[in-house]
């Protein structure tokens, strides 16, 4: 009987060790729900400094403490959020003024739509100087330099 109890215990030890594997820091993630409490410290007893109200908002994880993640947003504001409030699906924010979403990876290709600064877009692929994004029903390419939420030489997809 005791032998049968050891097998599940060994399995649980190995599975929790594999979940504890560290993901590199810093890294970009997105906010999961449409309302996220940003706290001054890593825990529910720390006061809420402000509330994020945008699903998919890209943030950079800069530190970890237990189940809490220190994040930095596009305005360089830092706060702590619970790990359940973030997801690995990638989004970006249009920066640097109004820009155009192109049909191909070429500024001479067909323009699809104008994007205003501050718009949150879904990142699909990034290669070299171009990123493929989706916003509503539009899917196209934008120069990487107009996006916040990824590293300069990071390839996605």
PDB file of C-alpha atoms in Angstrom:
ATOM      1  CA  UNK A   1       0.000   0.000   0.000  1.00  0.00           C
ATOM      2  CA  UNK A   2       2.778   2.457   0.895  1.00  0.00           C
ATOM      3  CA  UNK A   3       4.518   1.739  -2.396  1.00  0.00           C
ATOM      4  CA  UNK A   4       1.455   3.006  -4.313  1.00  0.00           C
ATOM      5  CA  UNK A   5       1.487   6.258  -2.335  1.00  0.00           C
ATOM      6  CA  UNK A   6       5.096   7.002  -3.304  1.00  0.00           C
ATOM      7  CA  UNK A   7       4.447   6.919  -7.052  1.00  0.00           C
ATOM      8  CA  UNK A   8       1.980   9.867  -7.053  1.00  0.00           C
ATOM      9  CA  UNK A   9       4.227  11.803  -4.656  1.00  0.00           C
ATOM     10  CA  UNK A  10       7.248  11.410  -6.930  1.00  0.00           C
ATOM     11  CA  UNK A  11       5.131  12.458  -9.927  1.00  0.00           C
ATOM     12  CA  UNK A  12       3.900  15.573  -8.080  1.00  0.00           C
ATOM     13  CA  UNK A  13       7.447  16.541  -7.090  1.00  0.00           C
ATOM     14  CA  UNK A  14       8.677  16.360 -10.688  1.00  0.00           C
ATOM     15  CA  UNK A  15       5.659  18.154 -12.161  1.00  0.00           C
ATOM     16  CA  UNK A  16       5.961  21.066  -9.718  1.00  0.00           C
ATOM     17  CA  UNK A  17       9.695  21.298 -10.411  1.00  0.00           C
ATOM     18  CA  UNK A  18       8.994  21.569 -14.130  1.00  0.00           C
ATOM     19  CA  UNK A  19       6.387  24.316 -13.575  1.00  0.00           C
ATOM     20  CA  UNK A  20       8.880  26.284 -11.486  1.00  0.00           C
ATOM     21  CA  UNK A  21      11.171  26.602 -14.508  1.00  0.00           C
ATOM     22  CA  UNK A  22      12.150  30.252 -14.892  1.00  0.00           C
ATOM     23  CA  UNK A  23      11.155  32.265 -17.943  1.00  0.00           C
ATOM     24  CA  UNK A  24      13.829  34.841 -18.872  1.00  0.00           C
ATOM     25  CA  UNK A  25      13.613  38.417 -17.627  1.00  0.00           C
ATOM     26  CA  UNK A  26      12.864  40.950 -18.880  1.00  0.00           C
ATOM     27  CA  UNK A  27      10.102  39.841 -21.270  1.00  0.00           C
ATOM     28  CA  UNK A  28       7.000  41.308 -22.848  1.00  0.00           C
ATOM     29  CA  UNK A  29       3.527  39.970 -22.020  1.00  0.00           C
ATOM     30  CA  UNK A  30      -0.037  41.302 -22.248  1.00  0.00           C
ATOM     31  CA  UNK A  31      -2.647  42.048 -19.619  1.00  0.00           C
ATOM     32  CA  UNK A  32      -5.336  39.353 -19.628  1.00  0.00           C
ATOM     33  CA  UNK A  33      -8.550  40.905 -18.182  1.00  0.00           C
ATOM     34  CA  UNK A  34      -9.957  44.358 -18.920  1.00  0.00           C
ATOM     35  CA  UNK A  35      -9.427  45.477 -15.319  1.00  0.00           C
ATOM     36  CA  UNK A  36      -6.081  44.891 -13.566  1.00  0.00           C
ATOM     37  CA  UNK A  37      -5.094  46.312 -10.173  1.00  0.00           C
ATOM     38  CA  UNK A  38      -1.578  47.750 -10.245  1.00  0.00           C
ATOM     39  CA  UNK A  39      -0.111  47.529  -6.754  1.00  0.00           C
ATOM     40  CA  UNK A  40       2.857  49.269  -5.124  1.00  0.00           C
ATOM     41  CA  UNK A  41       4.281  45.938  -3.938  1.00  0.00           C
ATOM     42  CA  UNK A  42       4.102  42.183  -4.558  1.00  0.00           C
ATOM     43  CA  UNK A  43       1.040  41.077  -2.623  1.00  0.00           C
ATOM     44  CA  UNK A  44      -2.675  41.647  -2.035  1.00  0.00           C
ATOM     45  CA  UNK A  45      -1.970  43.663   1.128  1.00  0.00           C
ATOM     46  CA  UNK A  46      -0.148  46.384  -0.812  1.00  0.00           C
ATOM     47  CA  UNK A  47      -2.308  49.328  -1.872  1.00  0.00           C
ATOM     48  CA  UNK A  48      -3.622  49.618  -5.422  1.00  0.00           C
ATOM     49  CA  UNK A  49      -1.783  52.484  -7.109  1.00  0.00           C
ATOM     50  CA  UNK A  50      -3.969  52.538 -10.242  1.00  0.00           C
ATOM     51  CA  UNK A  51      -6.118  50.246 -12.393  1.00  0.00           C
ATOM     52  CA  UNK A  52      -5.384  49.227 -15.991  1.00  0.00           C
ATOM     53  CA  UNK A  53      -8.577  49.108 -18.067  1.00  0.00           C
ATOM     54  CA  UNK A  54      -7.426  47.609 -21.372  1.00  0.00           C
ATOM     55  CA  UNK A  55      -7.377  43.914 -22.325  1.00  0.00           C
ATOM     56  CA  UNK A  56      -4.236  43.030 -24.282  1.00  0.00           C
ATOM     57  CA  UNK A  57      -2.218  46.020 -23.096  1.00  0.00           C
ATOM     58  CA  UNK A  58       1.473  45.138 -23.568  1.00  0.00           C
ATOM     59  CA  UNK A  59       3.714  45.388 -20.510  1.00  0.00           C
ATOM     60  CA  UNK A  60       7.279  44.349 -19.754  1.00  0.00           C
ATOM     61  CA  UNK A  61       7.919  41.980 -16.836  1.00  0.00           C
ATOM     62  CA  UNK A  62      11.092  43.213 -15.106  1.00  0.00           C
ATOM     63  CA  UNK A  63      11.062  41.212 -11.847  1.00  0.00           C
ATOM     64  CA  UNK A  64       9.284  38.336 -10.108  1.00  0.00           C
ATOM     65  CA  UNK A  65       8.430  37.598  -6.496  1.00  0.00           C
ATOM     66  CA  UNK A  66       6.523  34.384  -5.820  1.00  0.00           C
ATOM     67  CA  UNK A  67       3.311  34.700  -7.905  1.00  0.00           C
ATOM     68  CA  UNK A  68       3.704  38.452  -8.440  1.00  0.00           C
ATOM     69  CA  UNK A  69       5.230  40.209 -11.445  1.00  0.00           C
ATOM     70  CA  UNK A  70       6.743  43.667 -11.519  1.00  0.00           C
ATOM     71  CA  UNK A  71       5.700  45.283 -14.782  1.00  0.00           C
ATOM     72  CA  UNK A  72       6.606  48.411 -16.732  1.00  0.00           C
ATOM     73  CA  UNK A  73       4.164  49.974 -19.177  1.00  0.00           C
ATOM     74  CA  UNK A  74       4.749  52.105 -22.285  1.00  0.00           C
ATOM     75  CA  UNK A  75       4.838  55.249 -20.136  1.00  0.00           C
ATOM     76  CA  UNK A  76       7.601  53.743 -17.917  1.00  0.00           C
ATOM     77  CA  UNK A  77       5.245  53.395 -14.927  1.00  0.00           C
ATOM     78  CA  UNK A  78       6.135  50.389 -12.755  1.00  0.00           C
ATOM     79  CA  UNK A  79       3.826  48.349 -10.540  1.00  0.00           C
ATOM     80  CA  UNK A  80       3.118  44.803  -9.351  1.00  0.00           C
ATOM     81  CA  UNK A  81       0.378  42.498 -10.668  1.00  0.00           C
ATOM     82  CA  UNK A  82      -0.548  38.894  -9.929  1.00  0.00           C
ATOM     83  CA  UNK A  83       0.678  36.372 -12.523  1.00  0.00           C
ATOM     84  CA  UNK A  84      -2.920  35.397 -13.346  1.00  0.00           C
ATOM     85  CA  UNK A  85      -3.450  38.912 -14.755  1.00  0.00           C
ATOM     86  CA  UNK A  86      -0.937  38.455 -17.598  1.00  0.00           C
ATOM     87  CA  UNK A  87      -0.679  36.160 -20.610  1.00  0.00           C
ATOM     88  CA  UNK A  88       2.005  35.372 -23.159  1.00  0.00           C
ATOM     89  CA  UNK A  89      -0.101  36.443 -26.175  1.00  0.00           C
ATOM     90  CA  UNK A  90       1.776  39.340 -27.727  1.00  0.00           C
ATOM     91  CA  UNK A  91       0.395  42.806 -28.350  1.00  0.00           C
ATOM     92  CA  UNK A  92       2.021  46.163 -29.085  1.00  0.00           C
ATOM     93  CA  UNK A  93       1.155  49.855 -28.920  1.00  0.00           C
ATOM     94  CA  UNK A  94       1.487  52.121 -31.956  1.00  0.00           C
ATOM     95  CA  UNK A  95       3.942  54.911 -31.130  1.00  0.00           C
ATOM     96  CA  UNK A  96       5.549  57.835 -32.921  1.00  0.00           C
ATOM     97  CA  UNK A  97       2.385  59.428 -34.290  1.00  0.00           C
ATOM     98  CA  UNK A  98       0.001  58.282 -36.977  1.00  0.00           C
ATOM     99  CA  UNK A  99       1.259  55.498 -39.246  1.00  0.00           C
ATOM    100  CA  UNK A 100      -0.044  53.306 -42.049  1.00  0.00           C
ATOM    101  CA  UNK A 101      -0.775  49.577 -42.040  1.00  0.00           C
ATOM    102  CA  UNK A 102       0.456  48.120 -45.349  1.00  0.00           C
ATOM    103  CA  UNK A 103      -0.692  45.025 -47.227  1.00  0.00           C
ATOM    104  CA  UNK A 104       2.917  43.832 -47.712  1.00  0.00           C
ATOM    105  CA  UNK A 105       6.334  44.385 -46.105  1.00  0.00           C
ATOM    106  CA  UNK A 106       6.965  47.382 -48.353  1.00  0.00           C
ATOM    107  CA  UNK A 107       6.105  51.065 -47.907  1.00  0.00           C
ATOM    108  CA  UNK A 108       5.159  51.153 -51.603  1.00  0.00           C
ATOM    109  CA  UNK A 109       2.530  48.424 -51.139  1.00  0.00           C
ATOM    110  CA  UNK A 110      -1.200  49.021 -50.793  1.00  0.00           C
ATOM    111  CA  UNK A 111      -2.110  51.006 -47.642  1.00  0.00           C
ATOM    112  CA  UNK A 112      -4.880  49.318 -45.656  1.00  0.00           C
ATOM    113  CA  UNK A 113      -5.677  51.712 -42.812  1.00  0.00           C
ATOM    114  CA  UNK A 114      -4.219  54.608 -40.805  1.00  0.00           C
ATOM    115  CA  UNK A 115      -3.299  53.787 -37.217  1.00  0.00           C
ATOM    116  CA  UNK A 116      -3.357  56.433 -34.493  1.00  0.00           C
ATOM    117  CA  UNK A 117      -0.704  56.651 -31.799  1.00  0.00           C
ATOM    118  CA  UNK A 118      -1.680  54.653 -28.699  1.00  0.00           C
ATOM    119  CA  UNK A 119      -3.731  52.001 -30.508  1.00  0.00           C
ATOM    120  CA  UNK A 120      -3.189  48.452 -29.159  1.00  0.00           C
ATOM    121  CA  UNK A 121      -2.601  45.842 -31.886  1.00  0.00           C
ATOM    122  CA  UNK A 122      -2.074  42.074 -31.852  1.00  0.00           C
ATOM    123  CA  UNK A 123       1.445  41.001 -32.903  1.00  0.00           C
ATOM    124  CA  UNK A 124       1.432  38.082 -35.341  1.00  0.00           C
ATOM    125  CA  UNK A 125       4.977  38.034 -36.790  1.00  0.00           C
ATOM    126  CA  UNK A 126       8.093  40.185 -36.636  1.00  0.00           C
ATOM    127  CA  UNK A 127      11.034  39.775 -39.006  1.00  0.00           C
ATOM    128  CA  UNK A 128      13.837  42.257 -39.500  1.00  0.00           C
ATOM    129  CA  UNK A 129      12.298  45.739 -39.718  1.00  0.00           C
ATOM    130  CA  UNK A 130       8.646  44.712 -40.193  1.00  0.00           C
ATOM    131  CA  UNK A 131       5.869  43.290 -38.017  1.00  0.00           C
ATOM    132  CA  UNK A 132       2.619  41.700 -39.126  1.00  0.00           C
ATOM    133  CA  UNK A 133      -0.245  42.837 -36.914  1.00  0.00           C
ATOM    134  CA  UNK A 134      -3.987  42.467 -36.587  1.00  0.00           C
ATOM    135  CA  UNK A 135      -6.432  45.119 -35.505  1.00  0.00           C
ATOM    136  CA  UNK A 136     -10.136  44.356 -35.776  1.00  0.00           C
ATOM    137  CA  UNK A 137     -10.637  42.881 -39.270  1.00  0.00           C
ATOM    138  CA  UNK A 138      -7.405  44.339 -40.672  1.00  0.00           C
ATOM    139  CA  UNK A 139      -4.233  42.275 -40.990  1.00  0.00           C
ATOM    140  CA  UNK A 140      -1.093  43.807 -42.472  1.00  0.00           C
ATOM    141  CA  UNK A 141       2.457  45.024 -41.988  1.00  0.00           C
ATOM    142  CA  UNK A 142       3.914  47.978 -40.108  1.00  0.00           C
ATOM    143  CA  UNK A 143       7.540  49.076 -39.653  1.00  0.00           C
ATOM    144  CA  UNK A 144       8.829  47.769 -36.306  1.00  0.00           C
ATOM    145  CA  UNK A 145      10.019  51.232 -35.244  1.00  0.00           C
ATOM    146  CA  UNK A 146       6.364  52.308 -34.795  1.00  0.00           C
ATOM    147  CA  UNK A 147       5.612  49.646 -32.167  1.00  0.00           C
ATOM    148  CA  UNK A 148       6.218  49.440 -28.408  1.00  0.00           C
ATOM    149  CA  UNK A 149       6.031  45.971 -26.887  1.00  0.00           C
ATOM    150  CA  UNK A 150       8.921  44.068 -28.428  1.00  0.00           C
ATOM    151  CA  UNK A 151      12.696  44.222 -28.376  1.00  0.00           C
ATOM    152  CA  UNK A 152      14.674  45.732 -31.294  1.00  0.00           C
ATOM    153  CA  UNK A 153      15.987  42.446 -32.716  1.00  0.00           C
ATOM    154  CA  UNK A 154      13.277  40.095 -31.435  1.00  0.00           C
ATOM    155  CA  UNK A 155      11.697  37.758 -33.979  1.00  0.00           C
ATOM    156  CA  UNK A 156       8.104  36.671 -33.353  1.00  0.00           C
ATOM    157  CA  UNK A 157       6.136  33.899 -35.031  1.00  0.00           C
TER     158      UNK A 157
END
